[in-house]
Coordinates of C-alpha atoms in Angstrom, one line a residue:
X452 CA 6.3 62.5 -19.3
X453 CA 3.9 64.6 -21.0
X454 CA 0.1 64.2 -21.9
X455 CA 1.6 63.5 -25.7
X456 CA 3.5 61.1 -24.0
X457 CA 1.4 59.1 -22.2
X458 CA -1.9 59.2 -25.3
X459 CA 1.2 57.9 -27.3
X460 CA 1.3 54.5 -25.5
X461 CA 2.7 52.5 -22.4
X462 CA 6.1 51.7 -24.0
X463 CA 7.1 55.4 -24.9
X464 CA 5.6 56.6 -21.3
X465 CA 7.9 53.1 -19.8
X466 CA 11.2 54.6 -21.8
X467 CA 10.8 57.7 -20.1
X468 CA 10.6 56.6 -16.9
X469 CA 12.9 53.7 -17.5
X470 CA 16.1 55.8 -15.5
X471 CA 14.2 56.1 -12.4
X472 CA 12.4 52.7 -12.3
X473 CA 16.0 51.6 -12.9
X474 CA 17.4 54.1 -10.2
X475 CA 14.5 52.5 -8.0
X476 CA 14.9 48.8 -8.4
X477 CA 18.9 49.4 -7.9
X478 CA 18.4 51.4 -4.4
X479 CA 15.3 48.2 -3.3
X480 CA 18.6 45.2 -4.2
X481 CA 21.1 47.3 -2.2
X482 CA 18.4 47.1 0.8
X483 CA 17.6 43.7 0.0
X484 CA 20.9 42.3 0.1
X485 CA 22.0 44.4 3.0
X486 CA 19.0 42.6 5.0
X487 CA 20.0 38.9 4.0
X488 CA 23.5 39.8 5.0
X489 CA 22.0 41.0 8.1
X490 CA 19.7 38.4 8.9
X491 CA 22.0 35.6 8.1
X492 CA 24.1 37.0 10.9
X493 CA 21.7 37.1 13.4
X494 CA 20.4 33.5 12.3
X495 CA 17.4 34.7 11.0
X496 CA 15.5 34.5 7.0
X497 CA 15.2 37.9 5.2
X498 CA 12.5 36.0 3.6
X499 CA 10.4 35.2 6.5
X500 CA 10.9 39.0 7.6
X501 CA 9.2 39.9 4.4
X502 CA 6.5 37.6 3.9
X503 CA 5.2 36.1 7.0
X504 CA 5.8 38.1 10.0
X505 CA 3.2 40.6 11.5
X506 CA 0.7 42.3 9.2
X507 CA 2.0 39.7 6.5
X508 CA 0.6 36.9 8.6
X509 CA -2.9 38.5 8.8
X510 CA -2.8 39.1 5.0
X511 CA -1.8 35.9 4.2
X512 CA -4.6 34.3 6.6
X513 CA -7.6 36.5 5.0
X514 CA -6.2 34.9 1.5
X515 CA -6.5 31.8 2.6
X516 CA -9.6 31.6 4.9
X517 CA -11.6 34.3 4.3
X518 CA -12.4 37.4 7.1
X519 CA -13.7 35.7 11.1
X520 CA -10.5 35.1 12.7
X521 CA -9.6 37.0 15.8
X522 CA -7.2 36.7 18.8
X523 CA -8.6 37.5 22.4
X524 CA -5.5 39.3 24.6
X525 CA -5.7 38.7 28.6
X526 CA -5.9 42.3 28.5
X527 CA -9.7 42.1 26.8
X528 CA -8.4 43.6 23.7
X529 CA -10.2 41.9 20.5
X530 CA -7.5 42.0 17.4
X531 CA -10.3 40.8 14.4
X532 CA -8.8 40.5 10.8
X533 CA -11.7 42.5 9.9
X534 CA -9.4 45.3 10.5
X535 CA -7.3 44.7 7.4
X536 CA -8.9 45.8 3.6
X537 CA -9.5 43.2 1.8
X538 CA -8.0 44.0 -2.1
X539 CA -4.2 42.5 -1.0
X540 CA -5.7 39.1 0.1
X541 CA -7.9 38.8 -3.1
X542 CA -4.9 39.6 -5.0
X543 CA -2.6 37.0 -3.0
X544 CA -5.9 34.4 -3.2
X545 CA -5.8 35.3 -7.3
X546 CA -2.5 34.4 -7.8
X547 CA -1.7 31.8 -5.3
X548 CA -4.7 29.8 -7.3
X549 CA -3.3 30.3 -10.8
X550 CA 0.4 29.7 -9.6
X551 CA 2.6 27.5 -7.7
X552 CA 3.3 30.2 -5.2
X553 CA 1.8 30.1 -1.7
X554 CA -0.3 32.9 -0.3
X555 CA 2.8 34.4 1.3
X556 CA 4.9 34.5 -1.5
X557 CA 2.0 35.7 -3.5
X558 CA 2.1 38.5 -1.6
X559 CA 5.4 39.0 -2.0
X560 CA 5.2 39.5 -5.5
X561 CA 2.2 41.5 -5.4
X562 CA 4.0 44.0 -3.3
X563 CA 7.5 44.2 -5.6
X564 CA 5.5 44.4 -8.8
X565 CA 3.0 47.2 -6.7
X566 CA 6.4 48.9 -5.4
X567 CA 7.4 49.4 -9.3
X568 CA 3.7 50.5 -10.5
X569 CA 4.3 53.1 -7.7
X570 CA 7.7 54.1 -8.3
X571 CA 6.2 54.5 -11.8
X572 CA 3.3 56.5 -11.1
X573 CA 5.6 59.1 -8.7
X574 CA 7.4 59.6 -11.6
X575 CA 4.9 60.3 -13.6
X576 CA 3.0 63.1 -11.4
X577 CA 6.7 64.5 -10.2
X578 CA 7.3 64.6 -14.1
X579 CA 4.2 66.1 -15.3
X580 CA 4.5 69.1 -12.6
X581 CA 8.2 69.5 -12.7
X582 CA 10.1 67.6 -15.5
X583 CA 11.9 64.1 -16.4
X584 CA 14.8 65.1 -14.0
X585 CA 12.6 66.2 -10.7
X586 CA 10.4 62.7 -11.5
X587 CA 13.7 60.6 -11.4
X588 CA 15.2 62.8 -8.0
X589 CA 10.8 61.9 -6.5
X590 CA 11.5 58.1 -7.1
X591 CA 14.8 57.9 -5.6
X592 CA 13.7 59.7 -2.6
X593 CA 10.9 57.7 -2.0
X594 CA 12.9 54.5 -2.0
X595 CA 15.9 56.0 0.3
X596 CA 13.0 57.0 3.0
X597 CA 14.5 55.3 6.4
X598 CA 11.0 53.0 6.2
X599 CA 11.6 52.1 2.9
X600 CA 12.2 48.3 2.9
X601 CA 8.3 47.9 4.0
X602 CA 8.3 48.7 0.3
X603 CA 9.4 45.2 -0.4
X604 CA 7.3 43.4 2.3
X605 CA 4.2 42.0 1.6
X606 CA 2.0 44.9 2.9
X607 CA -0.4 47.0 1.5
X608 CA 1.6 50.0 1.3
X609 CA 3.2 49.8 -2.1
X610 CA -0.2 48.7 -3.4
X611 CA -1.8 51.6 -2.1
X612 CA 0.8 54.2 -2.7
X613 CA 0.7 52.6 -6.8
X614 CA -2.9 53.0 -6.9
X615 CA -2.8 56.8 -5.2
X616 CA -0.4 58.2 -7.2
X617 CA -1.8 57.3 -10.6
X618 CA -5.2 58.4 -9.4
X619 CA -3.8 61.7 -8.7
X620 CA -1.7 61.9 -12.2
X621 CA -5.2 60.7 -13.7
X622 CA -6.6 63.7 -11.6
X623 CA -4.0 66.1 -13.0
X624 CA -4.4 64.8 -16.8
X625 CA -8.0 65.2 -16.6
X626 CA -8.6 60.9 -16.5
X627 CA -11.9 61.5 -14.0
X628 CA -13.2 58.0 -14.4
X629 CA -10.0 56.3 -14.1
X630 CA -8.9 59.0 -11.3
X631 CA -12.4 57.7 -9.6
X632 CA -11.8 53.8 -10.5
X633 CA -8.2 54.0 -8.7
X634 CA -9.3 55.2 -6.1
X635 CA -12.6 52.6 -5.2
X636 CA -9.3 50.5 -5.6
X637 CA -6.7 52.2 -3.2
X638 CA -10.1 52.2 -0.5
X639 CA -10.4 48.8 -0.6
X640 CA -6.9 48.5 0.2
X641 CA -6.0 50.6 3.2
X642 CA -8.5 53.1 5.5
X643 CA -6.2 56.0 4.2
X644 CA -8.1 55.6 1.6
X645 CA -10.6 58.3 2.0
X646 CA -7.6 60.4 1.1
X647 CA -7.7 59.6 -2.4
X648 CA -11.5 60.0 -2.5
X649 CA -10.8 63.6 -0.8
X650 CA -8.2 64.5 -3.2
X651 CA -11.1 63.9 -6.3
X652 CA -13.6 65.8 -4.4
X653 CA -11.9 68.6 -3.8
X654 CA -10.2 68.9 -7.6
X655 CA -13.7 68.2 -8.6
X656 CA -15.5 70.8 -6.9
X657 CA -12.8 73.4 -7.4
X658 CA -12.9 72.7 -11.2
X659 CA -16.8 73.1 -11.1
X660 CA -16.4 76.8 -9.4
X661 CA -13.5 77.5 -11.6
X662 CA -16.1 76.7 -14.4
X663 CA -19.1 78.3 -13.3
X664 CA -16.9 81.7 -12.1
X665 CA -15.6 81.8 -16.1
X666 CA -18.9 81.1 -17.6
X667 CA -20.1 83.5 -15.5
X668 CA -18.1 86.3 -17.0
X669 CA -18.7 85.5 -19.8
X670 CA -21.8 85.7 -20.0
X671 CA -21.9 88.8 -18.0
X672 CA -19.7 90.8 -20.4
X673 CA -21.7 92.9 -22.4
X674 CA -21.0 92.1 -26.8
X675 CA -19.5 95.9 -27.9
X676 CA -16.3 94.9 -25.1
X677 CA -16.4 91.9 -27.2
X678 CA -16.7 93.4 -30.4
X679 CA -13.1 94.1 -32.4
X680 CA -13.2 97.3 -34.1
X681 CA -12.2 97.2 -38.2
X682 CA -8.7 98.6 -38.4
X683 CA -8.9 101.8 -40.6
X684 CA -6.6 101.2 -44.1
X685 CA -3.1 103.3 -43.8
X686 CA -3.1 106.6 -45.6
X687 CA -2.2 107.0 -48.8
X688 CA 1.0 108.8 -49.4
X689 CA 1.1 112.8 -50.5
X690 CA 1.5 112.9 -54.1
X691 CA 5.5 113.8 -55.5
X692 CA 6.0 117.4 -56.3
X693 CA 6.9 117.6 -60.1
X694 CA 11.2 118.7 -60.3
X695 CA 11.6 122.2 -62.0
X696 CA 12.9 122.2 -65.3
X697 CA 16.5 122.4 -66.0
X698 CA 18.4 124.8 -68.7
X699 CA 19.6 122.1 -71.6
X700 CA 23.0 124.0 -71.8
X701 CA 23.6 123.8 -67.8
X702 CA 22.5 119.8 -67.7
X703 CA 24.3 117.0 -68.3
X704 CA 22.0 114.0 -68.9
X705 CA 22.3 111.8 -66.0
X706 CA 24.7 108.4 -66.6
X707 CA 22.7 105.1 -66.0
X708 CA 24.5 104.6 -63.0
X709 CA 23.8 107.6 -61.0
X710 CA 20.1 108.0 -62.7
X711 CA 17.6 107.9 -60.0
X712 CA 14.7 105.5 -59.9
X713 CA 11.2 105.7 -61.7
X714 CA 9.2 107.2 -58.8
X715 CA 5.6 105.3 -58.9
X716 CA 2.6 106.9 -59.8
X717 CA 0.9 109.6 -57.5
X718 CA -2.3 108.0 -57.1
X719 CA -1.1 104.2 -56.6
X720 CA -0.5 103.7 -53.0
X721 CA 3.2 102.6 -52.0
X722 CA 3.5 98.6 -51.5
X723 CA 3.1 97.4 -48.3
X724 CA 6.5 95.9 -46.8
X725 CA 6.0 92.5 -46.2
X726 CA 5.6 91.7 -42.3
X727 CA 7.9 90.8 -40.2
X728 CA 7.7 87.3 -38.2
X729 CA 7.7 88.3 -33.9
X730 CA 10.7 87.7 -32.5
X731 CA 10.5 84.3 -30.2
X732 CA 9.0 85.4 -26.6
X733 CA 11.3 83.2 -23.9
X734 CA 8.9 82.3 -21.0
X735 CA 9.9 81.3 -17.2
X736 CA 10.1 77.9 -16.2
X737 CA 7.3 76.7 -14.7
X738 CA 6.7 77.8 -10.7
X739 CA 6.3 74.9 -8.3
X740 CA 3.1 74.4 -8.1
X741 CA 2.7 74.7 -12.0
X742 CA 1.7 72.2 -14.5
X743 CA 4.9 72.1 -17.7
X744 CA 2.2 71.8 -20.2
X745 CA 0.3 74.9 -18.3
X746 CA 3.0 77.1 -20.0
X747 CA 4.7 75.5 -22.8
X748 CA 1.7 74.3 -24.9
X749 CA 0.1 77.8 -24.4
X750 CA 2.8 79.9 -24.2
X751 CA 1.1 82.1 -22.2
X752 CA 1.3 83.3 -18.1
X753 CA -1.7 83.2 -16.2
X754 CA -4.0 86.2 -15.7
X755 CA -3.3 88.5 -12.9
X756 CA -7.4 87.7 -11.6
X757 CA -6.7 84.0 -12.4
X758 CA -6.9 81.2 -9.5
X759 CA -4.1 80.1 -8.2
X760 CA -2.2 77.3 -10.0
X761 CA -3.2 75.3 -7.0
X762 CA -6.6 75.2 -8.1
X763 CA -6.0 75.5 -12.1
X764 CA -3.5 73.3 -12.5
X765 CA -6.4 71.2 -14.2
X766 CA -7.7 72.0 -17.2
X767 CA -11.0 74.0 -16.7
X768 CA -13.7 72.6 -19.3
X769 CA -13.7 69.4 -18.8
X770 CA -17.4 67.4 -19.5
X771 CA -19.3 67.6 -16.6
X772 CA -20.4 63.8 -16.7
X773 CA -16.6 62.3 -16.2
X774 CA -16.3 64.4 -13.2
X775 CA -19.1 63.7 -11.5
X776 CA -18.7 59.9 -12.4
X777 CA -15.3 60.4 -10.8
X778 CA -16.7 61.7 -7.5
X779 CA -19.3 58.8 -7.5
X780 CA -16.5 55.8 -8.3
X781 CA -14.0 57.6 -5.5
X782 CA -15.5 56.9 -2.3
X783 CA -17.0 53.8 -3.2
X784 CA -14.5 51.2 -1.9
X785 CA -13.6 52.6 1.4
X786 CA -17.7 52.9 2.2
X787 CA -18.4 49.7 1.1
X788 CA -15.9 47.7 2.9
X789 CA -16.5 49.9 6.3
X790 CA -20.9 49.3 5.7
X791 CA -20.2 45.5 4.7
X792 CA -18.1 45.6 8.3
X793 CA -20.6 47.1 10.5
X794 CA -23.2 44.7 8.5
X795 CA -21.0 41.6 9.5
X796 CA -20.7 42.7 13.3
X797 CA -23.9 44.0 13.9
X798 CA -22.5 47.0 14.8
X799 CA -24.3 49.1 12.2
X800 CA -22.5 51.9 10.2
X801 CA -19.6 52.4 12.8
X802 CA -18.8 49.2 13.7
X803 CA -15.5 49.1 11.8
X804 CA -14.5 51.5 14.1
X805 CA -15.2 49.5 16.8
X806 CA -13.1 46.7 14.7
X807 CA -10.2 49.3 15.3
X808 CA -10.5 49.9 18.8
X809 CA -10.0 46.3 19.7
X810 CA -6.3 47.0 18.1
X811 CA -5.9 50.4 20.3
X812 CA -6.7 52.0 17.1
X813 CA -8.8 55.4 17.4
X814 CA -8.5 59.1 16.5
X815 CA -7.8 61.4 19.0
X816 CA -6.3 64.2 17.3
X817 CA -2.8 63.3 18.2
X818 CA -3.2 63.7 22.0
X819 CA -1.9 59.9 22.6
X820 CA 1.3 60.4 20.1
X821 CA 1.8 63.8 21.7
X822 CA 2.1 62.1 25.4
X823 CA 4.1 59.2 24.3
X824 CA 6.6 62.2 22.4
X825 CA 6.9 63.8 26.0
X826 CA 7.5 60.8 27.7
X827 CA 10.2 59.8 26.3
X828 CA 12.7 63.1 28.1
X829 CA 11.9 61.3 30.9
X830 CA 15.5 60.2 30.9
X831 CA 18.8 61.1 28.8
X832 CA 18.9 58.0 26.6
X833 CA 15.1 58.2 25.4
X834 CA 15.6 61.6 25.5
X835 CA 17.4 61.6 22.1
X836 CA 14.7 59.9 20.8
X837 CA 12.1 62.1 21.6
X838 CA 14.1 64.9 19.9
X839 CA 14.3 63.3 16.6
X840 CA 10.3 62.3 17.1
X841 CA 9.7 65.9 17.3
X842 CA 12.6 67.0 14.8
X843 CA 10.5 64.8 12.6
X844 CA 7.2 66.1 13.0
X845 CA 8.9 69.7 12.6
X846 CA 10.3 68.9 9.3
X847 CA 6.7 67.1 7.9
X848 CA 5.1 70.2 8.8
X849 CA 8.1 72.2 7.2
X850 CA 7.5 70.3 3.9
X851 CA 4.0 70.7 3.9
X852 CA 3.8 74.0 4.4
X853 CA 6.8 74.3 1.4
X854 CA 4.2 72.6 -0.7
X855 CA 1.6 75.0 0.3
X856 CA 3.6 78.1 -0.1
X857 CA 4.9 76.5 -3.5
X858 CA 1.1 76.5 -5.2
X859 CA 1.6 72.7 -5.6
X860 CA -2.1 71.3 -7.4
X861 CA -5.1 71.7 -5.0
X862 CA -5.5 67.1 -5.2
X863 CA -2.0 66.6 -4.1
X864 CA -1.9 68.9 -1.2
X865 CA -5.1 67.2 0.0
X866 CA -3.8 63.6 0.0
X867 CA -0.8 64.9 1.7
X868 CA -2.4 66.7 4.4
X869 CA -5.5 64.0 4.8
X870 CA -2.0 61.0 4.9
X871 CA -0.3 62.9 7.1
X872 CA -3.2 64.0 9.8
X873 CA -4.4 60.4 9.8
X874 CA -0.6 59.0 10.4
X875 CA -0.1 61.8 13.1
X876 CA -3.2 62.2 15.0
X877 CA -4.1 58.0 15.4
X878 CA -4.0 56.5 18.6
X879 CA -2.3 53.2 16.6
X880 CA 0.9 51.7 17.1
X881 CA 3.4 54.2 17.6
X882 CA 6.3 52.3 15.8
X883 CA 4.3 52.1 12.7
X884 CA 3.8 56.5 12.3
X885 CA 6.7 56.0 10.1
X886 CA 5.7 53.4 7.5
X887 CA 1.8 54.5 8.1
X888 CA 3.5 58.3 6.1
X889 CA 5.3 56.5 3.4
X890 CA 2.2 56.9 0.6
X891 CA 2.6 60.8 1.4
X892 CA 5.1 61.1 -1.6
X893 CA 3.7 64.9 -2.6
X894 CA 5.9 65.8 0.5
X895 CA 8.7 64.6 -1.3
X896 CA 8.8 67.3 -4.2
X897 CA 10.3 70.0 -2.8
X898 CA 13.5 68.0 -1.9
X899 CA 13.2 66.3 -5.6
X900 CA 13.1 69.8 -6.8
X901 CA 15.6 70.9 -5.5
X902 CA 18.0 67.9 -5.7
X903 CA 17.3 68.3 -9.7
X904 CA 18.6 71.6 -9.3
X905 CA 21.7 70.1 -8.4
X906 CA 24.8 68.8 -10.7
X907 CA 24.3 65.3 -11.5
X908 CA 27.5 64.1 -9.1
X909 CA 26.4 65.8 -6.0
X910 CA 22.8 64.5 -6.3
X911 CA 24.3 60.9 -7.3
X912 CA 26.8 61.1 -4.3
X913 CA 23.8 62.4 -1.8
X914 CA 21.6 59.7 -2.6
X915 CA 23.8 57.4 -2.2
X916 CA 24.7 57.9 0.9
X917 CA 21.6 58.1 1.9
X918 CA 20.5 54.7 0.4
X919 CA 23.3 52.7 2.0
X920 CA 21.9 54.7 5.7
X921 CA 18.5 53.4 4.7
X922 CA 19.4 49.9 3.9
X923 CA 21.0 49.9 7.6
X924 CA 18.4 51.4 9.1
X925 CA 16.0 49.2 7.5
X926 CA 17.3 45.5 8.3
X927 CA 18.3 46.9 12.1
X928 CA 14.7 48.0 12.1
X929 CA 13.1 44.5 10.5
X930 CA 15.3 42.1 13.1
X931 CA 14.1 44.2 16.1
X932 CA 11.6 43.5 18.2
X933 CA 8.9 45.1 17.5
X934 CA 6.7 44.9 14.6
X935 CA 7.2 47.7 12.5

């Protein structure tokens, strides 16, 4: 999905990503279907799973009644609904009041129909960096992640990963006021928010220096460098020598065939041969990091003393008053719902993090996580979990740093790193790291990049294996215990 593609309207952009929303919707049944099968075993309803256990509950409650309810633990630990962003319940309140569905179920379709927007907008970003194939291999990953049935529960995670990933695409297409509108949305949805915001900021500010640094030498470069010097007219050619007479006895009159052609006259300049058209220049494929239309609409590499691509991967130029409008729109939801908290509490500015600390919920860098990792080779059984917990973390890190090292766009490395530092370094729930990472799809192009690479039977068998491990994984994981 190009830029033509998208300016040329929703239904060519939908037929372009139809394979992968197709690809996605196919791998979410299989985990569906594997759940019910599950749950029907174990006496339980797949549907109450989805739509009215945990988080769900607490949605469903804020749609209904509005924010004040809390739950005092014998412990003294306050868990306030204040805690949860409010755009999910107005969107379960909306439709639950203009349909027969209930507030749960609302939510429920809220978060399949969020869950396609988002496979949809992962296409398009994995598409516009990388191609149609790479966007398909992004989607299909996303919905094989081990944590992937939380896509089809009614959380806030499909909702927010929709809304950050077409802010970014916006971001990358040069869309500042819808980049900046999508993301006062994603903020009111989840406190990861602020990564979205980031990402803005940061492309923003980046395409301001990138603007003033050309201008600048521009400006700064005096006119005769500018100046093209006439190009002088070829020379004419030497006039022809005259032939020396021949005796009439000695020479035969030449026969038409062999008679030599009229030379032109000596002071008429020869013609010009017409030009020739350049032979067609093949450029590379696009690096990593590299925008398609970056090369193909140009034709053209980047300068030697140009920015990186993770910088200039959007277009310099752009009107100032967009981006700025952007930055404003950006950070707007996330502030507002944290100043309306601390407004409702009491607690001035900070109070929602006080709101969080009632649910154990704090930043400390990653100090807690990193204790409860170590804890667990206490003993041989845990021991083999704490060595996928830090095989885990190893291989985040690994595809981060592959995204880095690829030149992948300055916005999406920020979101990444601002998802994954917020997942990792929380004092929260540490069962829920795993679906807390799931917006972080940028980590996922690498592997689509190189799964494209791939013939189309290996990657087909690969995923596929992978989705039926997933579906396991993920009904085991939603008849546990433990909230997830």
């Amino acid at each position: 999905m190009n830029d033509l593609d998208t300016r040329a309207g929703p239904a060519a952009a939908l037929r372009a990503a139809a394979p992968a929303l197709l690809g996605y919707a196919a791998v979410r049944a299989l985990g569906l279907l594997v759940l019910a099968l599950w749950s029907a075993e174990r006496g339980k309803s797949a549907y109450t799973l989805l739509t009215a256990r945990w988080d769900a509950l607490w949605y469903s409650r804020v749609a209904s009644g509005g924010y004040g309810y809390e739950v005092r633990l014998p412990n003294g630990d306050v868990h306030a609904d204040l805690a949860f962003f409010p755009l999910l319940p107005w969107l379960e309140r909306g439709l639950a009041a203009v349909s027969p569905l209930s507030y749960a179920d609302a939510g429920f379709v809220v978060a399949l129909l969020s869950s396609l927007a988002a496979a949809w907008g992962i296409f398009a970003v994995a598409d516009h960096l990388h191609g149609r194939r790479a966007g398909v291999c992004a989607v299909l990953l996303w919905a094989v992640l081990p944590v992937g049935i939380v896509q089809s529960m009614a959380y806030s995670e499909s909702l927010f990963t929709a809304l950050a990933a077409w802010s970014l695409y916006a971001v990358l297409t040069d869309r500042w006021v819808t980049a900046g509108s999508l993301a006062l949305l994603a903020g009111l949805t989840r406190p990861v928010g602020v990564a979205v915001a980031a990402a803005i900021w940061a492309a923003a500010v980046a395409s301001f220096v990138h603007d003033r640094a050309t201008t600048t030498g521009t400006k700064g470069r005096p006119a005769a460098a500018t100046k093209r010097r006439p190009t002088p007219p070829p020379p004419l050619p030497p006039p022809a020598s005259p032939a020396p007479p021949s005796s009439p006895a000695t020479s035969a009159p030449p026969s038409p065939s062999t008679a030599p052609a009229p030379l032109p006259p000596a002071s008429a300049p020869a013609p010009p041969s017409p030009p020739s058209a350049p032979a067609p220049v093949a450029f590379p494929a696009p690096s990593f990091g590299q925008t398609r239309s970056a090369v193909t609409a140009t034709g053209a590499r980047p300068s030697s003393h140009a920015p990186s691509p993770a910088v200039t991967a959007l277009r310099p130029g752009a009107p100032l008053l967009p981006r700025a409008l952007g930055m404003l729109l950006a950070p707007l939801g996330a502030v507002g719902y944290v100043l309306w908290v601390g407004h409702r509490t009491g607690r001035g500015p900070l109070g929602y993090l006080d709101v969080q600390a009632g649910w154990r919920n704090g930043f400390d860098g990653g100090w807690a996580f990193a204790r409860f990792v170590a804890a667990r080779f206490s003993s041989f059984p845990s021991a083999l979990a704490g060595a996928a917990l830090v095989a885990g973390v190893a291989l985040l890190v690994l595809l981060y740093v592959t995204c880095v090292r690829g030149r992948q766009p300055l916005p999406l490395l920020v979101y990444s790193g601002v998802v994954t530092a917020l997942a990792l370094c929380a004092s929260s729930y540490f069962g829920s790291k795993p679906r807390l990472l799931l917006p972080a799809f940028p980590l996922l192009l690498p592997l689509a990049l190189a799964l494209a690479r791939t013939r189309t039977r290996r990657s087909a068998t690969v995923l596929a294996m992978i989705a039926t491990a997933s579906a396991v994984y993920g009904a085991f994981w939603l008849n546990g215990s433990g909230p997830p």
